[in-house]
Coordinates of C-alpha atoms in Angstrom, one line a residue:
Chain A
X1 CA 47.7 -20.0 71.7
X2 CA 48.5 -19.8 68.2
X3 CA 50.5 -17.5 66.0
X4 CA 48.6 -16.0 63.3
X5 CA 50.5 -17.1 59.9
X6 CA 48.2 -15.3 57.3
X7 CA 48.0 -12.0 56.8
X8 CA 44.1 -12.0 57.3
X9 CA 44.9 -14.0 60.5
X10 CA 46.9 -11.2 61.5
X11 CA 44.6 -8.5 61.1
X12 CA 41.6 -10.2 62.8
X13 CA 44.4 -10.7 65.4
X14 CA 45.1 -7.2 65.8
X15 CA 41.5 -6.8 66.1
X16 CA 40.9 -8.2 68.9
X17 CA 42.7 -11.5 70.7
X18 CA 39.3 -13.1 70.9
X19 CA 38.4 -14.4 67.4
X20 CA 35.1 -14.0 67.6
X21 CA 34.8 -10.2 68.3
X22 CA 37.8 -9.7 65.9
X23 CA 35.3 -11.0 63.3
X24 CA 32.9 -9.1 64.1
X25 CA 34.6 -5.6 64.6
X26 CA 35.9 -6.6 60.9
X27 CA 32.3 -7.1 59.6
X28 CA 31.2 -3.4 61.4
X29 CA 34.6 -1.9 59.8
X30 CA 33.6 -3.4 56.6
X31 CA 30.5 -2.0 56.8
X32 CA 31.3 1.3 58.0
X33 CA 33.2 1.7 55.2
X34 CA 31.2 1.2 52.7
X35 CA 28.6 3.4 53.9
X36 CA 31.7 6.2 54.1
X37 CA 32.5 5.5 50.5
X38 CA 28.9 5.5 49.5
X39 CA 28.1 9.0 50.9
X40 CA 31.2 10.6 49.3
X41 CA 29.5 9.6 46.4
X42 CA 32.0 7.0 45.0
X43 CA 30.0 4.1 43.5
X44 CA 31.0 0.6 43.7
X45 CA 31.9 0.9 47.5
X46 CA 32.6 -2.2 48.3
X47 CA 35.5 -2.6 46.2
X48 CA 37.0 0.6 47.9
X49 CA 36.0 -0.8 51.4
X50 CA 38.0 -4.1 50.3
X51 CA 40.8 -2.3 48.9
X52 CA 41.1 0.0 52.0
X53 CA 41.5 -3.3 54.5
X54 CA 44.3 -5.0 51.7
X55 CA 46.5 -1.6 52.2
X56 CA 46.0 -1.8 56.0
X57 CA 46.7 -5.6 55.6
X58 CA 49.8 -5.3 54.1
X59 CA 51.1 -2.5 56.2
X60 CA 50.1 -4.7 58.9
X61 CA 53.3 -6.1 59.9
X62 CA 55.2 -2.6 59.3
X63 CA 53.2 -0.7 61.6
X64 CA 51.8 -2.9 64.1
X65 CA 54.9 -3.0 66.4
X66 CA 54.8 0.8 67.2
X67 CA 51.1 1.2 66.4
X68 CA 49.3 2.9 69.6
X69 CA 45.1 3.1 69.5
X70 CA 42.3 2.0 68.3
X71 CA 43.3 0.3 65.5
X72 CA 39.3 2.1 63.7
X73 CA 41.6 5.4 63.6
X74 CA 44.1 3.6 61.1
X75 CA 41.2 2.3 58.7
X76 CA 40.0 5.7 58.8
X77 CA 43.0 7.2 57.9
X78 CA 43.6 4.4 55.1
X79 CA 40.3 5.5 53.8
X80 CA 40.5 9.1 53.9
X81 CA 44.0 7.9 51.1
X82 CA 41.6 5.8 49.1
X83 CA 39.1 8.5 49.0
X84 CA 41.1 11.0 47.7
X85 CA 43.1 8.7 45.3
X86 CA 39.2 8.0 43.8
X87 CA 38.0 11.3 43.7
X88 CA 41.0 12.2 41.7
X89 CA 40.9 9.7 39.1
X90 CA 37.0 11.0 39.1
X91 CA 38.0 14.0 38.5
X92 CA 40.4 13.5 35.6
X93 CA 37.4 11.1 33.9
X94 CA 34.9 12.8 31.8
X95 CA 32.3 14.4 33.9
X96 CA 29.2 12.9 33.6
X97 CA 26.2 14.4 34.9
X98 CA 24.4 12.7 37.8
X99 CA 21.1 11.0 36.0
X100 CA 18.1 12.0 37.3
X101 CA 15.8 9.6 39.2
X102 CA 13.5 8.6 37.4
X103 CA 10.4 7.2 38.5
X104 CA 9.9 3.5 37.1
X105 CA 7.1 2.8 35.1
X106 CA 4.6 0.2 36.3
X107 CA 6.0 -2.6 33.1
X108 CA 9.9 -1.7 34.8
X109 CA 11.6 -4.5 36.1
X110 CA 11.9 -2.7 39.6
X111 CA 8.0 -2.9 39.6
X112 CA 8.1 -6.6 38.7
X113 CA 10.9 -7.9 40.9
X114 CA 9.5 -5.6 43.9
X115 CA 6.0 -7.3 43.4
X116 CA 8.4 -11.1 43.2
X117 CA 10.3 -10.0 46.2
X118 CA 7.1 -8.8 48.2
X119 CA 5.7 -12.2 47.1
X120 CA 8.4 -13.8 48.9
X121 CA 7.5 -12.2 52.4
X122 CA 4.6 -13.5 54.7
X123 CA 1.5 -11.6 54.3
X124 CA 2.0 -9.8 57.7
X125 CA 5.7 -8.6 56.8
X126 CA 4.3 -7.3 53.8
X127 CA 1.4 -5.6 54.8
X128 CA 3.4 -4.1 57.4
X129 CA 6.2 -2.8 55.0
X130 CA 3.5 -1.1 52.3
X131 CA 1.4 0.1 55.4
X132 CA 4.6 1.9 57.3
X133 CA 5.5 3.3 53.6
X134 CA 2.2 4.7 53.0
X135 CA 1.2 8.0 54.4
X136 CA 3.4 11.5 54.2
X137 CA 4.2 14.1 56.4
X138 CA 2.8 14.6 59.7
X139 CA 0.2 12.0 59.3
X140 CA 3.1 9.2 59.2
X141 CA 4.0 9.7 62.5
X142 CA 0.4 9.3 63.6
X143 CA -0.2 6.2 61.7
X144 CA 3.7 4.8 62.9
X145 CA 2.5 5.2 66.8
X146 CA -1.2 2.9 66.0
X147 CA 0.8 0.2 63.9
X148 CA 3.5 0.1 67.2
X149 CA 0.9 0.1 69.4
X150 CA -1.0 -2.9 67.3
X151 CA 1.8 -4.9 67.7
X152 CA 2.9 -3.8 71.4
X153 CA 6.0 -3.0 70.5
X154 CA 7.7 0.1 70.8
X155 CA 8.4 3.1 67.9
X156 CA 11.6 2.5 67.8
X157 CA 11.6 -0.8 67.6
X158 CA 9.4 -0.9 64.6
X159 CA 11.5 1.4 62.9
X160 CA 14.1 -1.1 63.0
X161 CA 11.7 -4.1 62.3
X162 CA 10.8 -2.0 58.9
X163 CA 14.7 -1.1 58.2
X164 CA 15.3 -4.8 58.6
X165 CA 12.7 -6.1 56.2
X166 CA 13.6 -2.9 53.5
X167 CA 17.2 -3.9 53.5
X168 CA 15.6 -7.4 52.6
X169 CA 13.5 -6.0 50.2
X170 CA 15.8 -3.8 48.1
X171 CA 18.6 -6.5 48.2
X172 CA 16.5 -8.6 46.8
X173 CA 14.6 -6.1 44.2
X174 CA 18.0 -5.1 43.1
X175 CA 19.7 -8.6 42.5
X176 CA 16.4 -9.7 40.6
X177 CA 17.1 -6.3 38.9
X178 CA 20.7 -6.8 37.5
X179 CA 19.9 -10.7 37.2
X180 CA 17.3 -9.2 34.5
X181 CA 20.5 -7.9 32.8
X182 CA 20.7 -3.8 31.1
X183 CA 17.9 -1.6 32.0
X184 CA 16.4 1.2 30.0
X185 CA 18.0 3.7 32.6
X186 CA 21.5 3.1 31.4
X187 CA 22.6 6.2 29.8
X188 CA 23.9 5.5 26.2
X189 CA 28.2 6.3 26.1
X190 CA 28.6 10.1 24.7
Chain B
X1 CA 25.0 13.0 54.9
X2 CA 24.2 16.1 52.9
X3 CA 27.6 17.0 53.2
X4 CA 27.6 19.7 55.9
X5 CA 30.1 18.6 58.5
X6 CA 33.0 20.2 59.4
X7 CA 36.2 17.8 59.3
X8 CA 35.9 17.4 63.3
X9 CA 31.8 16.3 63.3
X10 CA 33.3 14.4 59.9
X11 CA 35.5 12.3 61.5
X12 CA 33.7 11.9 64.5
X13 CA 31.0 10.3 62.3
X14 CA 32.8 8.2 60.3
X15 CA 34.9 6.6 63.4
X16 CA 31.4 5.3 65.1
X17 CA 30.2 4.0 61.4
X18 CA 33.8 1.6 61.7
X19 CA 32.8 1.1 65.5
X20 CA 28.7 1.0 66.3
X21 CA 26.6 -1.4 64.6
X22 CA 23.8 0.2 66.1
X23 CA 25.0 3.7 64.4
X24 CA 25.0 1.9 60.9
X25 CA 21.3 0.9 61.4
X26 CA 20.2 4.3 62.3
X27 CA 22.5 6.1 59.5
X28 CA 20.8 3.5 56.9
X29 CA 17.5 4.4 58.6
X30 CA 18.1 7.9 58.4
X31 CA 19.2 7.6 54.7
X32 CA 16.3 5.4 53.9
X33 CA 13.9 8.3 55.6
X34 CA 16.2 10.8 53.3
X35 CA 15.6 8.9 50.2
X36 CA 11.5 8.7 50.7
X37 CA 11.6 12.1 51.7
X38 CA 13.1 13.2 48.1
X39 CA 11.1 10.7 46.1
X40 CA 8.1 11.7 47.8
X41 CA 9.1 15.4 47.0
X42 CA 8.7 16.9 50.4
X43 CA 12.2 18.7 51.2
X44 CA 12.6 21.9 50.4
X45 CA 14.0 23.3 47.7
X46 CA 17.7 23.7 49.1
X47 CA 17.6 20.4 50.4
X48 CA 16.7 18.6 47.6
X49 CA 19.8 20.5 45.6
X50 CA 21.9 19.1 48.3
X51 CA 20.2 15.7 47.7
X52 CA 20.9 16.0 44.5
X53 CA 24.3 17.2 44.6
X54 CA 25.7 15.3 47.0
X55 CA 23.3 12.4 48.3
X56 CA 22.5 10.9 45.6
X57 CA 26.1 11.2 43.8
X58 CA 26.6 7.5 43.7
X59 CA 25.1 4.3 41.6
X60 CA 24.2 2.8 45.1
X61 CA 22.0 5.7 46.3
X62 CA 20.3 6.6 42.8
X63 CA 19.1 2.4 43.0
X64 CA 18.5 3.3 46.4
X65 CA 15.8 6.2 45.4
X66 CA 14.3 4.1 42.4
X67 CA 14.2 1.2 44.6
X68 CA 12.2 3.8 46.9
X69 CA 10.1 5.1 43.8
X70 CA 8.6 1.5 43.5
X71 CA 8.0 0.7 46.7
X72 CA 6.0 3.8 47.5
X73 CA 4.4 3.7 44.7
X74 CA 2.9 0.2 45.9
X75 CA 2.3 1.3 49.6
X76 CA 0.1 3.8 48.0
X77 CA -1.4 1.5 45.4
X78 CA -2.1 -0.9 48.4
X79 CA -3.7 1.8 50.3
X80 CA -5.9 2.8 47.3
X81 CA -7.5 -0.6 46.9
X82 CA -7.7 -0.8 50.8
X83 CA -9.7 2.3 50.7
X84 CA -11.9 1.2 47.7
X85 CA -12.5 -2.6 49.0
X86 CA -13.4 -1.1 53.1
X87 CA -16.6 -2.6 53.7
X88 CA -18.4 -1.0 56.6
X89 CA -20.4 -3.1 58.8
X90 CA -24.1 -2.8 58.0
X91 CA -25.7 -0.7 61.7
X92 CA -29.4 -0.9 61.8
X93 CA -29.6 2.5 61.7
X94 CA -31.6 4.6 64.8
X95 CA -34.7 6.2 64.0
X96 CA -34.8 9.4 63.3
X97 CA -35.6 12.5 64.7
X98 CA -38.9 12.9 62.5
X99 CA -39.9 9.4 63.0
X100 CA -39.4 9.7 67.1
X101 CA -41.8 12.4 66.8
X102 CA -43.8 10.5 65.0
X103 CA -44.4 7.9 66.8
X104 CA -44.4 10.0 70.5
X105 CA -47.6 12.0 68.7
X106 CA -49.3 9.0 68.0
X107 CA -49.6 8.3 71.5
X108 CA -51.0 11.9 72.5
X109 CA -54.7 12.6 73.1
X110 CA -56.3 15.9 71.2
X111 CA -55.9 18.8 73.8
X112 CA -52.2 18.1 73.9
X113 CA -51.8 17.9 70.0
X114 CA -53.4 21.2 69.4
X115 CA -51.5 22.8 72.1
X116 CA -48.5 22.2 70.5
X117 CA -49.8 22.0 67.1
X118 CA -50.0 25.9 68.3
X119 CA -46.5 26.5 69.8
X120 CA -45.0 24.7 66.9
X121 CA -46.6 27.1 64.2
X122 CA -45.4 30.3 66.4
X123 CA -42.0 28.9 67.4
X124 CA -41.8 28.4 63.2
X125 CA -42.9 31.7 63.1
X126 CA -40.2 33.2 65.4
X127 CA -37.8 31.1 64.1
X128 CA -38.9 31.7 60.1
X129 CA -39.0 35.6 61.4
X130 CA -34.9 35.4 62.6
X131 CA -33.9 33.4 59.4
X132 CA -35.3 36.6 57.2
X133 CA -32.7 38.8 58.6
X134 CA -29.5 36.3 58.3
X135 CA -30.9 34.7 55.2
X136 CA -27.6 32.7 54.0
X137 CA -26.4 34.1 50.7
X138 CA -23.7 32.8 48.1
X139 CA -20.8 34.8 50.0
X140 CA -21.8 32.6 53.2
X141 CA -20.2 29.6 51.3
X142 CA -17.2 28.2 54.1
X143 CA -14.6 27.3 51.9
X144 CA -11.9 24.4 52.7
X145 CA -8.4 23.4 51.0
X146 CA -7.9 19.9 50.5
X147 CA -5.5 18.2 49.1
X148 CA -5.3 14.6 47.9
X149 CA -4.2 11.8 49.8
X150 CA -3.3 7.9 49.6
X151 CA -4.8 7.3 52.6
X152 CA -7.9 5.9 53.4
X153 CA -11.1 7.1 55.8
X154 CA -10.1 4.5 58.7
X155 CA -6.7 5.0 58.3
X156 CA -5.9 8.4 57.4
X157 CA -4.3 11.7 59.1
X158 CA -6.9 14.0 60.7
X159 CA -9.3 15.6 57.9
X160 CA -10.0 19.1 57.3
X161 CA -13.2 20.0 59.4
X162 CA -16.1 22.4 58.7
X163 CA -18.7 23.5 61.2
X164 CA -21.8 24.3 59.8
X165 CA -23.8 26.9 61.3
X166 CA -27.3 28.6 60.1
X167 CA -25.4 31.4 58.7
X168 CA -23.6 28.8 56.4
X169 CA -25.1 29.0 52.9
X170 CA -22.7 25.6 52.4
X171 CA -19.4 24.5 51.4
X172 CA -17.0 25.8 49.0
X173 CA -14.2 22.5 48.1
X174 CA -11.0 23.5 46.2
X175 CA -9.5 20.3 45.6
X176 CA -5.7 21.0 45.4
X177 CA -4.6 18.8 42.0
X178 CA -1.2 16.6 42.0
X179 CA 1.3 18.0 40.6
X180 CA 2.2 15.3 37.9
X181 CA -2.0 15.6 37.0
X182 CA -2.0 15.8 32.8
X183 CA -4.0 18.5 30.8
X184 CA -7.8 17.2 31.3
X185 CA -10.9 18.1 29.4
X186 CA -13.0 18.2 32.8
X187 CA -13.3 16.7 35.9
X188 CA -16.1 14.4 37.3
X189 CA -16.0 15.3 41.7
X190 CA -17.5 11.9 43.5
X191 CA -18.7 12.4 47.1
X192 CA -18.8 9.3 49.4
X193 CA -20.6 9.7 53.0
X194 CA -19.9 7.5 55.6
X195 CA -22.6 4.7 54.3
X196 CA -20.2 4.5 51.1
X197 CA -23.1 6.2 49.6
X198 CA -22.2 8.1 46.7
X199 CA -23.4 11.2 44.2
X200 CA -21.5 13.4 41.9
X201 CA -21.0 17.2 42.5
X202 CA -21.2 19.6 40.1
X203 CA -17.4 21.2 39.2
X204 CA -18.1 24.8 39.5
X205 CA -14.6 26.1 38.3
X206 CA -11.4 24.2 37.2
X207 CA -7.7 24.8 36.6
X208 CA -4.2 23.6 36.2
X209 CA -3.9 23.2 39.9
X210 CA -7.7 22.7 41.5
X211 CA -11.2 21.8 41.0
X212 CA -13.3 23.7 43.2
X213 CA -17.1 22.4 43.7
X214 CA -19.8 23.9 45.8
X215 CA -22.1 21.7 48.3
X216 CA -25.2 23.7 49.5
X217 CA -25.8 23.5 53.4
X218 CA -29.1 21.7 53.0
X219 CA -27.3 19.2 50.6
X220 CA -25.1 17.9 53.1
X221 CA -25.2 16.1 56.7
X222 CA -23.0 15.8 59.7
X223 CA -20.2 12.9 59.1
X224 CA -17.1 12.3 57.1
X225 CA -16.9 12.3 53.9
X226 CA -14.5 10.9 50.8
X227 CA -13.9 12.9 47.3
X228 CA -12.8 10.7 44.4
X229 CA -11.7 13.0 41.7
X230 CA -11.8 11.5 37.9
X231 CA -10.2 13.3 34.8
X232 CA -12.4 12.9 31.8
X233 CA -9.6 12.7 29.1
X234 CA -9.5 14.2 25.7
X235 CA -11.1 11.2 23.8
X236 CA -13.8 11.3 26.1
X237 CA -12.9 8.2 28.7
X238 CA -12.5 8.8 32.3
X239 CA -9.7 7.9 34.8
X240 CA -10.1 8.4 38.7
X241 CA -6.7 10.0 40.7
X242 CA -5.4 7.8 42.8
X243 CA -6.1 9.2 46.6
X244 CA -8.9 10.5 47.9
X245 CA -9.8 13.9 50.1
X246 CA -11.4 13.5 52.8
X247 CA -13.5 15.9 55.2
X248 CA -15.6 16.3 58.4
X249 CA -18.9 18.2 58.5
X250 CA -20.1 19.2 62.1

C-alpha cells in the first residue's frame, strides 16, 4: 500500500481505495458538476466544476478525519457555495440581457464547420444523425421505431447511439467554431 | 431543467448527476430533445419563456441551440433532396379496367354483345337517372388542412386522407404556410402523383398564412400524392418552400 502524498492523490483516495474507480467516480463528479453549473445558467462551467474540487481538495485534510458519507454529499455542498458566490458577483455585474438564438445563416461558420465535421463521419453515422434529426412531432417517434428496427437494435439504444455521435458532432462544430476566431453573434460592449 | 424543482427533487437530482453516468447521458439527451424542441418551435408558449429564462441562461446552452439550429436545418435539407432525387422503380403498369373490357368483348360472339350492349345503356340510364338528383355541386368540395413537411413520401408521418365518394364535387387544399414564409406576389401549387408525374393547380385564394387550391373529383385518382409549393417573388423569379404536403385520395 501506499500513502497518498499529493493532495490530488488524496482526493482520488478518498474516493475510493481502488484507483481505478476513484478515477472514475472523479470523471462522473466532474461531469456532474458541470452539467449543475450549466443549468443554473452560469457560463464557463468547467472552471466552476474545477474550482469546486480545489476547495474540496484543500479542505481535504481538515475534514476527512471526522467526515461521515458519501463523500458526492460534500461536492454538492461545495457547489451549492460556489454557486451562490457566482450568482452574486452576476448579480452585482451589469445585467445583460440573454441574446436571442439566432438562427445561422447558411455562409455561418456553424453551417460550414457542421458540413467539415459531418464530413469527418462515415456515410452511415451521418445519414443516420441527419435522418434521426429530421421529422417533428408525432411523426419522429414513428420514423425512430423503423430506423431501430433497420438496425435491430433497440429505441433506446439508438437514442444513445445518436446522443453519442451529437456530443461528437457539436464538440467538434464548436472547436472549428472558436478555432475560426469572433463571430458575428458577439454582442458589441454597451 | 426548466427550473421547477423544489430544493428536495433539487438535490436529489443533482446528487445522481455527481453519482450515475447513465443519469448524465439521459439528462444530456433530455436537454438535447429540449434544445430541438425550442429551435424547432414546438413548446408552448410558457415553456418556451421558461426556456428562455432559465434554459438557455448560459453561453454553453445558447451554442448548444445554434449548434441545434444548423444541424436541423441540414437533416431537413438532407430530407429535401432525398425526397426530390427518389426514384421510383419503373412497374409495368396492369391494364386497365377499359382495356380488360376491351379485350374480354373481343372475344364475344353477337347475341351476347347486344345483350349487354342493352343492359349497359339501361344500367347508364338508371345510374345517369340517380346522378340527376345528387348532382355534385361547388359546396360538395371536401376540404383538407395540410401543412408542410421535411419529410418525404417513403418516409414521412401518416398523410392527411380523403375519401372520395359520388357526392364529392372534389377537393378543397388549404396549404398551411411556414411561418418564416416572406410577403409573395403569388404562388405556383405543383401536384406530384405517385408516378412522380406532375401538373400545376390553379391557386384559387391566397393569404399571409395559406394557399388554398381546388382539385375537381374527376381531375384526380386514388393514390398519394406530393404538393411542392413555389413563391413567385416580386421581381418575377420563383423559389420552391422547402417541404412538401402530402395526401391520400381513396
Amino acid at each position: 500500500l501506499t500513502t497518498p502524498t499529493e493532495p490530488f492523490d488524496e482526493l482520488l483516495d478518498w474516493l475510493d481505495g481502488d484507483r481505478e474507480a476513484a478515477g472514475k467516480k472523479y470523471e462522473t463528479i466532474r461531469t456532474g458538476l458541470i452539467r449543475i453549473f450549466v443549468s443554473h445558467g452560469l457560463s464557463d462551467a468547467e472552471s466552476y466544476a474545477d474550482e469546486t474540487i480545489d476547495r474540496v481538495t484543500k479542505r481535504l485534510p481538515e475534514i476527512r478525519p471526522t467526515y461521515v458519507g458519501d463523500p458526492v454529499a460534500y461536492f454538492r455542498g461545495v457547489a451549492r457555495y460556489v454557486l451562490r458566490e457566482a450568482i452574486r458577483k452576476k448579480e452585482v455585474a451589469v445585467e445583460i440581457l440573454p441574446d436571442p438564438v439566432i438562427e445561422p445563416t447558411k455562409s455561418s461558420d456553424m453551417a460550414d464547420c457542421l458540413k467539415q465535421c459531418l464530413g469527418q463521419l462515415s456515410q452511415d453515422k451521418r445519414e443516420l444523425m441527419l435522418d434521426y434529426h429530421v421529422h417533428e412531432g408525432q411523426a419522429k417517434v414513428k420514423l425512430h421505431m423503423e430506423m431501430a428496427g433497420e438496425l435491430s437494435i433497440s429505441k433506446g439504444a439508438l437514442r444513445t447511439r445518436v446522443h453519442h455521435l451529437r456530443s461528437y458532432l457539436e464538440e467538434c462544430v464548436l472547436k472549428c467554431v472558436a478555432e475560426r476566431g469572433p463571430k458575428q453573434n458577439t454582442r458589441p460592449p454597451s | 431543467l426548466l427550473g421547477q424543482l423544489d430544493t428536495e427533487n433539487e438535490e436529489r437530482l443533482e446528487l445522481r448527476l455527481l453519482t450515475d453516468d447513465s443519469f448524465i447521458e439521459e439528462f444530456d439527451t433530455i436537454v438535447d430533445e429540449i434544445t430541438d424542441q425550442y429551435v424547432r418551435d414546438e413548446l408552448q408558449a410558457t415553456e418556451r419563456q421558461q426556456v428562455e429564462q432559465y434554459f438557455l441562461k448560459s453561453t454553453e446552452r445558447k451554442n448548444k441551440a445554434r449548434f441545434a439550429a444548423e444541424l436541423l436545418r441540414a437533416a431537413d435539407e438532407r430530407a429535401d433532396e432525398v425526397a426530390d432525387t427518389s426514384v421510383k422503380p419503373v412497374v409495368p403498369s396492369k391494364p386497365g379496367i377499359f382495356e380488360r373490357l376491351r379485350s374480354f368483348w373481343k372475344t364475344q360472339s353477337f347475341a351476347p354483345r347486344l345483350a349487354t350492349t342493352v343492359a349497359t345503356i339501361l344500367i347508364l340510364v338508371g345510374v345517369g337517372s340517380l346522378f340527376r338528383t345528387s348532382t355534385p355541386t361547388p359546396e360538395n368540395y371536401k376540404t383538407i388542412n395540410l401543412t408542410i413537411s421535411a419529410s418525404n413520401r417513403a418516409t414521412g408521418s401518416k398523410p392527411e386522407t380523403v375519401k372520395l365518394s359520388p357526392e364529392t364535387a372534389g377537393i378543397r387544399i388549404e396549404l398551411n404556410l411556414p411561418n418564416q414564409t416572406e410577403p409573395a406576389k403569388g404562388y405556383r401549387v405543383e401536384l406530384k402523383d405517385e408516378q412522380e408525374a406532375s401538373r400545376d393547380l390553379p391557386v384559387k385564394e391566397w393569404n399571409a398564412q395559406s394557399v388554398i387550391v381546388e382539385v375537381p373529383a374527376n381531375k384526380i385518382t386514388r393514390g398519394s400524392y406530393l404538393i411542392h409549393l413555389h413563391v413567385m417573388n416580386p421581381d418575377n423569379t420563383e423559389q420552391r418552400i422547402r417541404g412538401s404536403y402530402s395526401f391520400v385520395v381513396e
